[in-house]
Short mmCIF file of C-alpha atoms in Angstrom, two decimals:
data_model
loop_
_atom_site.label_atom_id
_atom_site.label_comp_id
_atom_site.label_asym_id
_atom_site.label_seq_id
_atom_site.Cartn_x
_atom_site.Cartn_y
_atom_site.Cartn_z
CA UNK A 443 -4.98 23.61 -30.94
CA UNK A 444 -5.40 21.30 -33.74
CA UNK A 445 -6.13 17.87 -34.19
CA UNK A 446 -3.21 15.19 -34.26
CA UNK A 447 -3.44 11.44 -34.68
CA UNK A 448 -1.27 9.22 -32.11
CA UNK A 449 -0.56 6.00 -31.84
CA UNK A 450 -0.29 4.52 -28.12
CA UNK A 451 3.06 2.71 -27.93
CA UNK A 452 3.30 1.68 -24.18
CA UNK A 453 1.65 2.38 -20.88
CA UNK A 454 3.10 4.79 -18.60
CA UNK A 455 3.86 4.40 -14.70
CA UNK A 456 0.59 6.10 -13.77
CA UNK A 457 -1.57 4.00 -16.25
CA UNK A 458 -1.46 6.45 -19.30
CA UNK A 459 -1.14 5.51 -22.72
CA UNK A 460 2.12 7.21 -24.02
CA UNK A 461 2.29 8.38 -27.70
CA UNK A 462 5.64 9.15 -28.95
CA UNK A 463 5.56 12.23 -31.59
CA UNK A 464 8.62 14.53 -32.81
CA UNK A 465 7.94 16.94 -30.33
CA UNK A 466 8.10 14.44 -27.50
CA UNK A 467 5.74 11.97 -25.44
CA UNK A 468 2.11 12.51 -25.53
CA UNK A 469 0.18 11.30 -22.63
CA UNK A 470 -3.46 9.71 -23.74
CA UNK A 471 -5.55 8.96 -20.03
CA UNK A 472 -7.37 5.79 -20.79
CA UNK A 473 -5.75 4.91 -23.91
CA UNK A 474 -3.74 1.44 -24.68
CA UNK A 475 -0.83 0.35 -26.55
CA UNK A 476 -1.54 -0.50 -29.92
CA UNK A 477 -5.00 1.90 -30.16
CA UNK A 478 -4.99 5.05 -32.22
CA UNK A 479 -7.02 8.34 -31.29
CA UNK A 480 -7.40 11.63 -32.93
CA UNK A 481 -6.74 14.53 -29.95
CA UNK A 482 -5.80 18.04 -29.44
CA UNK A 483 -2.32 18.38 -27.55
CA UNK A 484 -1.57 20.56 -24.75
CA UNK A 485 1.80 20.45 -22.19
CA UNK A 486 2.06 17.26 -23.36
CA UNK A 487 -1.74 15.60 -22.78
CA UNK A 488 -4.30 14.69 -24.89
CA UNK A 489 -7.15 16.82 -24.98
CA UNK A 490 -11.09 14.82 -25.40
CA UNK A 491 -9.63 11.87 -27.68
CA UNK A 492 -11.59 10.18 -30.40
CA UNK A 493 -10.74 6.44 -30.52
CA UNK A 494 -10.03 5.25 -34.07
CA UNK A 495 -8.86 1.86 -33.33
CA UNK A 496 -9.36 -0.32 -30.08
CA UNK A 497 -6.94 -2.83 -28.11
CA UNK A 498 -7.67 -6.41 -28.39
CA UNK A 499 -6.18 -6.09 -24.49
CA UNK A 500 -9.48 -3.65 -23.72
CA UNK A 501 -12.18 -5.03 -21.46
CA UNK A 502 -15.15 -3.80 -20.11
CA UNK A 503 -14.37 -1.80 -16.76
CA UNK A 504 -16.38 -3.51 -13.81
CA UNK A 505 -17.15 -0.56 -11.68
CA UNK A 506 -19.80 1.98 -12.58
CA UNK A 507 -17.33 4.71 -11.20
CA UNK A 508 -14.13 4.12 -13.54
CA UNK A 509 -14.68 6.90 -15.79
CA UNK A 510 -14.49 9.25 -12.88
CA UNK A 511 -13.13 7.66 -9.63
CA UNK A 512 -9.43 8.32 -9.30
CA UNK A 513 -8.94 4.88 -7.47
CA UNK A 514 -8.34 2.63 -10.47
CA UNK A 515 -6.62 3.67 -13.58
CA UNK A 516 -5.99 0.22 -15.26
CA UNK A 517 -9.25 -1.86 -14.96
CA UNK A 518 -9.89 -1.48 -18.75
CA UNK A 519 -6.83 -3.71 -19.55
CA UNK A 520 -7.32 -7.39 -19.56
CA UNK A 521 -5.48 -9.61 -16.66
CA UNK A 522 -2.41 -10.84 -18.48
CA UNK A 523 -1.25 -7.57 -20.33
CA UNK A 524 -2.61 -5.80 -17.06
CA UNK A 525 0.11 -8.17 -14.72
CA UNK A 526 2.84 -7.81 -17.33
CA UNK A 527 2.48 -4.53 -16.93
CA UNK A 528 3.02 -4.25 -13.61
CA UNK A 529 6.33 -6.40 -13.85
CA UNK A 530 7.36 -3.90 -16.76
CA UNK A 531 7.34 -0.88 -13.72
CA UNK A 532 9.66 -2.88 -11.45
CA UNK A 533 12.29 -3.59 -14.38
CA UNK A 534 11.73 -0.13 -15.81
CA UNK A 535 12.78 1.08 -12.19
CA UNK A 536 15.59 -1.29 -12.01
CA UNK A 537 17.10 -0.36 -15.36
CA UNK A 538 17.01 3.57 -14.29
CA UNK A 539 19.57 2.66 -11.79
CA UNK A 540 21.48 0.56 -14.43
CA UNK A 541 20.32 -2.97 -12.73
CA UNK A 542 19.71 -5.93 -15.40
CA UNK A 543 17.98 -8.93 -13.66
CA UNK A 544 15.38 -11.28 -14.49
CA UNK A 545 12.15 -10.01 -12.56
CA UNK A 546 9.56 -12.67 -11.73
CA UNK A 547 5.98 -12.73 -12.92
CA UNK A 548 3.71 -10.57 -10.74
CA UNK A 549 1.81 -12.42 -8.28
CA UNK A 550 -1.89 -11.41 -8.65
CA UNK A 551 -3.76 -9.93 -6.43
CA UNK A 552 -8.12 -10.30 -6.74
CA UNK A 553 -10.82 -8.20 -6.88
CA UNK A 554 -12.64 -7.91 -3.57
CA UNK A 555 -9.84 -8.48 -1.37
CA UNK A 556 -8.72 -4.92 0.11
CA UNK A 557 -9.30 -5.65 3.71
CA UNK A 558 -7.92 -1.90 4.34
CA UNK A 559 -9.39 1.22 2.69
CA UNK A 560 -9.08 4.91 3.38
CA UNK A 561 -11.93 7.01 2.43
CA UNK A 562 -13.08 10.35 2.18
CA UNK A 563 -15.85 12.08 3.48
CA UNK A 564 -17.33 15.55 2.92
CA UNK A 565 -20.50 18.07 3.13
CA UNK A 566 -22.59 18.91 0.01
CA UNK A 567 -25.35 20.93 1.22
CA UNK A 568 -27.56 18.91 3.41
CA UNK A 569 -26.07 15.56 1.70
CA UNK A 570 -22.63 13.61 2.83
CA UNK A 571 -20.49 12.44 0.30
CA UNK A 572 -17.97 9.34 0.84
CA UNK A 573 -15.83 7.76 -1.47
CA UNK A 574 -12.67 8.59 -3.81
CA UNK A 575 -11.47 12.04 -5.51
CA UNK A 576 -12.20 12.14 -9.17
CA UNK A 577 -8.77 11.63 -11.33
CA UNK A 578 -6.92 14.99 -11.16
CA UNK A 579 -9.34 16.67 -8.95
CA UNK A 580 -10.23 17.45 -5.45
CA UNK A 581 -14.23 16.62 -6.30
CA UNK A 582 -15.27 13.67 -4.47
CA UNK A 583 -16.85 10.55 -6.05
CA UNK A 584 -20.11 9.73 -3.99
CA UNK A 585 -19.30 5.72 -4.48
CA UNK A 586 -22.13 3.14 -4.43
CA UNK A 587 -19.90 0.42 -5.34
CA UNK A 588 -16.18 -0.88 -5.23
CA UNK A 589 -15.53 -4.17 -6.36
CA UNK A 590 -11.83 -4.07 -5.32
CA UNK A 591 -12.69 -3.94 -1.51
CA UNK A 592 -13.51 -6.67 1.15
CA UNK A 593 -17.21 -7.32 0.65
CA UNK A 594 -17.42 -6.62 4.82
CA UNK A 595 -16.32 -3.00 3.91
CA UNK A 596 -18.08 -2.81 0.73
CA UNK A 597 -21.36 -3.60 2.53
CA UNK A 598 -20.82 -1.47 5.23
CA UNK A 599 -20.32 1.92 3.15
CA UNK A 600 -24.26 3.44 3.53
CA UNK A 601 -23.72 3.08 7.24
CA UNK A 602 -20.00 4.82 7.30
CA UNK A 603 -21.35 7.53 5.94
CA UNK A 604 -24.19 7.85 8.15
CA UNK A 605 -22.05 7.43 11.23
CA UNK A 606 -19.32 9.87 9.52
CA UNK A 607 -22.29 12.45 8.91
CA UNK A 608 -22.72 13.27 12.66
CA UNK A 609 -19.11 14.84 13.05
CA UNK A 610 -18.20 16.15 10.03
CA UNK A 611 -16.49 19.66 10.16
CA UNK A 612 -18.30 22.38 8.58
CA UNK A 613 -15.39 23.08 5.99
CA UNK A 614 -13.10 20.38 4.81
CA UNK A 615 -13.09 16.95 4.76
CA UNK A 616 -12.53 13.61 7.32
CA UNK A 617 -10.63 10.68 6.67
CA UNK A 618 -11.92 7.30 7.42
CA UNK A 619 -9.40 4.15 7.52
CA UNK A 620 -11.51 1.16 7.69
CA UNK A 621 -9.84 -2.19 8.51
CA UNK A 622 -11.73 -5.70 8.09
CA UNK A 623 -10.49 -7.76 11.05
CA UNK A 624 -11.36 -11.02 12.37
CA UNK A 625 -13.57 -9.65 14.95
CA UNK A 626 -15.32 -7.43 12.81
CA UNK A 627 -15.10 -3.76 11.29
CA UNK A 628 -12.11 -1.26 13.22
CA UNK A 629 -13.10 2.40 11.91
CA UNK A 630 -10.51 5.43 12.38
CA UNK A 631 -12.14 8.56 11.77
CA UNK A 632 -9.31 11.77 11.18
CA UNK A 633 -10.08 15.29 10.82
CA UNK A 634 -13.61 15.11 12.24
CA UNK A 635 -15.20 18.34 13.79
CA UNK A 636 -13.58 18.76 17.19
CA UNK A 637 -16.46 19.27 19.47
CA UNK A 638 -17.73 15.65 18.79
CA UNK A 639 -17.78 14.92 22.27
CA UNK A 640 -21.38 16.00 21.95
CA UNK A 641 -22.16 12.95 19.55
CA UNK A 642 -20.72 10.56 21.78
CA UNK A 643 -24.34 8.86 22.97
CA UNK A 644 -25.49 8.72 18.74
CA UNK A 645 -21.96 7.53 17.93
CA UNK A 646 -21.72 4.88 20.32
CA UNK A 647 -25.61 3.84 19.20
CA UNK A 648 -24.40 3.60 15.39
CA UNK A 649 -21.29 1.65 16.30
CA UNK A 650 -23.47 -1.15 17.87
CA UNK A 651 -26.03 -0.92 14.70
CA UNK A 652 -23.04 -1.19 12.64
CA UNK A 653 -21.57 -3.63 14.78
CA UNK A 654 -18.10 -2.42 14.50
CA UNK A 655 -15.24 -3.68 16.27
CA UNK A 656 -13.94 -0.13 17.50
CA UNK A 657 -14.68 2.99 16.47
CA UNK A 658 -11.68 6.04 17.00
CA UNK A 659 -11.84 9.39 16.65
CA UNK A 660 -9.05 12.11 15.93
CA UNK A 661 -6.70 9.62 17.72
CA UNK A 662 -9.00 8.79 20.16
CA UNK A 663 -10.57 5.16 21.07
CA UNK A 664 -14.18 6.03 21.79
CA UNK A 665 -15.65 2.92 21.99
CA UNK A 666 -14.04 -0.78 21.81
CA UNK A 667 -16.43 -3.70 21.36
CA UNK A 668 -14.08 -6.24 20.84
CA UNK A 669 -10.11 -6.26 20.36
CA UNK A 670 -10.13 -5.77 16.29
CA UNK A 671 -7.84 -9.06 16.03
CA UNK A 672 -5.49 -9.84 13.12
CA UNK A 673 -4.26 -13.30 12.36
CA UNK A 674 -0.46 -13.45 11.92
CA UNK A 675 -0.16 -16.90 10.51
CA UNK A 676 -1.66 -18.13 13.71
CA UNK A 677 -0.26 -15.37 16.07
CA UNK A 678 -3.11 -12.58 17.18
CA UNK A 679 -2.43 -8.99 17.17
CA UNK A 680 -4.55 -6.40 18.16
CA UNK A 681 -4.61 -3.91 15.66
CA UNK A 682 -3.14 -0.29 15.98
CA UNK A 683 -5.97 2.32 15.50
CA UNK A 684 -5.03 3.52 11.83
CA UNK A 685 -2.53 1.56 11.80
CA UNK A 686 -0.70 0.73 8.69
CA UNK A 687 -1.70 -3.18 7.81
CA UNK A 688 -1.05 -4.85 4.18
CA UNK A 689 -3.71 -3.93 2.20
CA UNK A 690 -4.86 -7.43 1.23
CA UNK A 691 -4.59 -11.18 3.20
CA UNK A 692 -3.38 -12.32 -0.05
CA UNK A 693 -0.42 -10.29 -0.72
CA UNK A 694 0.56 -10.63 3.04
CA UNK A 695 0.83 -13.74 2.96
CA UNK A 696 2.61 -14.10 -0.80
CA UNK A 697 5.13 -11.41 0.90
CA UNK A 698 5.64 -13.15 3.86
CA UNK A 699 6.17 -16.68 2.16
CA UNK A 700 8.66 -14.83 0.15
CA UNK A 701 10.43 -13.57 3.10
CA UNK A 702 10.32 -16.82 5.30
CA UNK A 703 11.94 -18.42 2.16
CA UNK A 704 14.59 -15.78 1.73
CA UNK A 705 15.83 -15.62 5.28
CA UNK A 706 16.05 -19.67 4.97
CA UNK A 707 18.04 -21.37 8.11
CA UNK A 708 19.40 -17.98 9.82
CA UNK A 709 19.34 -18.06 13.55
CA UNK A 710 19.40 -14.44 14.12
CA UNK A 711 17.21 -11.65 11.89
CA UNK A 712 16.60 -7.94 12.23
CA UNK A 713 13.13 -6.80 10.77
CA UNK A 714 13.83 -3.33 9.85
CA UNK A 715 10.51 -0.74 9.57
CA UNK A 716 8.88 -3.87 11.51
CA UNK A 717 5.27 -2.07 11.83
CA UNK A 718 3.46 -4.01 14.23
CA UNK A 719 5.16 -7.35 13.12
CA UNK A 720 3.63 -8.85 10.02
CA UNK A 721 7.34 -10.40 9.00
CA UNK A 722 8.90 -10.53 12.55
CA UNK A 723 6.08 -12.79 14.45
CA UNK A 724 6.18 -15.15 11.67
CA UNK A 725 10.09 -15.03 11.52
CA UNK A 726 10.15 -15.55 14.97
CA UNK A 727 8.85 -19.09 14.84
CA UNK A 728 11.96 -20.06 13.11
CA UNK A 729 14.92 -17.56 14.40
CA UNK A 730 15.69 -14.93 17.11
CA UNK A 731 14.38 -11.74 15.51
CA UNK A 732 14.99 -8.07 16.62
CA UNK A 733 12.16 -5.65 15.30
CA UNK A 734 12.84 -2.05 14.95
CA UNK A 735 9.69 0.30 13.87
CA UNK A 736 9.37 4.13 14.61
CA UNK A 737 5.56 4.39 15.35
CA UNK A 738 4.75 4.20 19.03
CA UNK A 739 1.22 2.46 18.36
CA UNK A 740 2.69 -0.21 16.02
CA UNK A 741 5.18 -1.10 18.55
CA UNK A 742 2.58 -1.04 21.49
CA UNK A 743 0.45 -3.56 19.43
CA UNK A 744 3.60 -5.84 18.67
CA UNK A 745 4.76 -5.78 22.40
CA UNK A 746 0.97 -6.50 23.21
CA UNK A 747 1.04 -9.45 20.75
CA UNK A 748 4.23 -10.91 22.32
CA UNK A 749 2.35 -10.78 25.97
CA UNK A 750 0.74 -14.00 25.13
CA UNK A 751 2.47 -17.51 24.77
CA UNK A 752 2.83 -18.15 21.24
CA UNK A 753 6.01 -20.77 21.15
CA UNK A 754 7.92 -18.11 19.68
CA UNK A 755 11.84 -17.90 19.81
CA UNK A 756 13.57 -14.93 21.62
CA UNK A 757 12.03 -11.66 20.23
CA UNK A 758 13.06 -8.26 21.03
CA UNK A 759 12.25 -4.89 19.57
CA UNK A 760 12.96 -1.06 19.90
CA UNK A 761 11.31 2.10 18.75
CA UNK A 762 13.61 3.72 16.61
CA UNK A 763 13.65 6.22 13.91
CA UNK A 764 15.80 4.57 11.33
CA UNK A 765 15.55 7.40 8.97
CA UNK A 766 17.63 9.73 11.31
CA UNK A 767 19.15 6.32 13.33
CA UNK A 768 20.04 3.75 10.99
CA UNK A 769 21.66 0.77 12.58
CA UNK A 770 25.29 1.35 12.54
CA UNK A 771 27.57 -1.53 11.53
CA UNK A 772 28.33 -2.78 14.93
CA UNK A 773 24.96 -3.16 15.40
CA UNK A 774 24.22 -5.16 12.31
CA UNK A 775 27.17 -7.47 13.12
CA UNK A 776 25.14 -9.90 14.97
CA UNK A 777 22.72 -10.92 12.75
CA UNK A 778 22.82 -13.40 9.51
CA UNK A 779 19.83 -11.55 7.91
CA UNK A 780 17.98 -8.32 7.54
CA UNK A 781 14.32 -7.84 6.42
CA UNK A 782 13.45 -4.25 5.81
CA UNK A 783 9.97 -2.87 4.59
CA UNK A 784 10.19 1.17 4.61
CA UNK A 785 7.61 3.60 3.58
CA UNK A 786 7.84 4.80 0.08
CA UNK A 787 10.42 6.71 0.52
CA UNK A 788 12.57 4.23 0.80
CA UNK A 789 15.65 3.07 3.41
CA UNK A 790 18.85 5.13 1.72
CA UNK A 791 20.55 5.65 4.89
CA UNK A 792 19.98 2.12 6.00
CA UNK A 793 20.94 0.67 2.93
CA UNK A 794 23.93 2.49 3.03
CA UNK A 795 25.24 1.07 5.86
CA UNK A 796 23.94 -2.55 5.24
CA UNK A 797 26.11 -2.31 1.80
CA UNK A 798 28.94 -1.80 4.05
CA UNK A 799 28.08 -4.67 6.32
CA UNK A 800 28.80 -8.36 6.58
CA UNK A 801 25.21 -9.73 6.78
CA UNK A 802 24.73 -12.74 4.69
CA UNK A 803 21.34 -12.64 3.53
CA UNK A 804 19.05 -9.05 3.20
CA UNK A 805 15.44 -9.17 1.72
CA UNK A 806 14.47 -5.45 0.69
CA UNK A 807 10.58 -5.09 0.57
CA UNK A 808 8.88 -1.85 -0.72
CA UNK A 809 5.75 -0.50 -2.02
CA UNK A 810 7.81 1.86 -4.46
CA UNK A 811 10.05 0.34 -7.67
CA UNK A 812 11.60 3.83 -7.79
CA UNK A 813 13.02 3.68 -4.13
CA UNK A 814 13.38 0.05 -4.30
CA UNK A 815 15.76 0.35 -6.81
CA UNK A 816 18.07 2.91 -5.93
CA UNK A 817 18.01 0.81 -2.10
CA UNK A 818 19.01 -2.26 -4.14
CA UNK A 819 22.02 -0.15 -6.31
CA UNK A 820 23.42 0.62 -3.27
CA UNK A 821 23.59 -2.61 -1.73
CA UNK A 822 24.93 -3.83 -5.38
CA UNK A 823 27.59 -1.40 -5.50
CA UNK A 824 28.55 -2.87 -1.57
CA UNK A 825 29.19 -5.85 -3.24
CA UNK A 826 25.76 -7.54 -2.58
CA UNK A 827 24.28 -9.88 -5.21
CA UNK A 828 20.84 -9.75 -6.23
CA UNK A 829 19.41 -13.46 -6.24
CA UNK A 830 15.50 -12.50 -7.17
CA UNK A 831 12.81 -9.67 -7.54
CA UNK A 832 8.94 -10.47 -7.34
CA UNK A 833 6.11 -8.25 -7.98
CA UNK A 834 3.11 -8.72 -5.54
CA UNK A 835 0.23 -7.31 -7.04
CA UNK A 836 -2.32 -5.95 -3.88
CA UNK A 837 -3.08 -2.57 -5.54
CA UNK A 838 -5.40 -4.07 -7.96
CA UNK A 839 -6.17 -1.72 -11.10
CA UNK A 840 -4.09 0.94 -9.62
CA UNK A 841 -0.45 1.61 -10.81
CA UNK A 842 1.04 0.90 -7.25
CA UNK A 843 2.93 -2.34 -7.06
CA UNK A 844 4.90 -4.30 -4.02
CA UNK A 845 7.84 -5.71 -4.73
CA UNK A 846 10.64 -8.45 -2.64
CA UNK A 847 13.84 -8.45 -3.54
CA UNK A 848 16.58 -11.01 -2.13
CA UNK A 849 20.22 -9.98 -1.97
CA UNK A 850 23.18 -12.39 -0.37
CA UNK A 851 26.77 -11.61 0.04
CA UNK A 852 28.90 -14.09 -1.69
#
């Protein structure tokens, strides 16, 4: 392979620099727009690039693991162009579906804000490694720091490593989901050694020493010292072990604010893919709410939160797989507004039915611009008007972005 000079024109959706050539686009890891590199090229990717000129937007990464860790891909990009790039990811996804619309500036996340983190742990001889996988590799980076984490989680990393070392499988990896709650850290370990029961005394002791709120292993709550509570705008919610929670509190507040503003004075609201009630509990302060969610643990947490008097309006809920059984037209008819926040796969089946409905306001929330654009396209084709699109960045330094879209039927 001969060396070639490549000029980076743009950032791709995964954070790689893209250089157009006569033979197609070449992806250059770590390169920024305007930079020039020389590199050999194989299968559309630059190998061992040598930088001949650097962008003025390049900054020094804040983490020692940046070169190897696969968690952060754009830590070397200055804040303003970084946020602009996040917006272009949403704009491009919409254009790919033929949607031309103004996209608001990206709502920024902050370093040290990740209250929920998922770590991988494995054995390396007599040592335990805990961290994230390397870029394009199954090897694990044993992290010494992580600037995106909530300080309470970052400070507990060594203790978590000691904890999981007790129950690592002989082969393979374990996964730790760590959530910082108002009562302390909630730790859920999956894929632990199936014979972990014989380590219960040691695990319980370490849980106390680390001052964890709760420890769960392979789906079973081993020890709950204090209920791991989340504050949903003044409403207490006990988190489900390893359950879904918005990754940063700042992003949760930003998303909720936009959902509440969009719903406005609607009297009846359906919250679809409602999780444990991030939006539903807040919406119920101003409207009657029906929440629909497929996960049993999330519904149980939501039900428990409702059992305490909160001054809410009428709230109902049901456990239902909306991928297989979306709400049909007759079920949608009573609602003035519908909010949906599905997993990355989106809500195609539900969007198809919403497009035929008479619901006045629809708020689409998504962590995947591609499926967001697909679902919005369905609603537009059904006669809805797209009022606003706002990117919310709760996945700092990564290619991931949350989106809130507001649609109305004129």
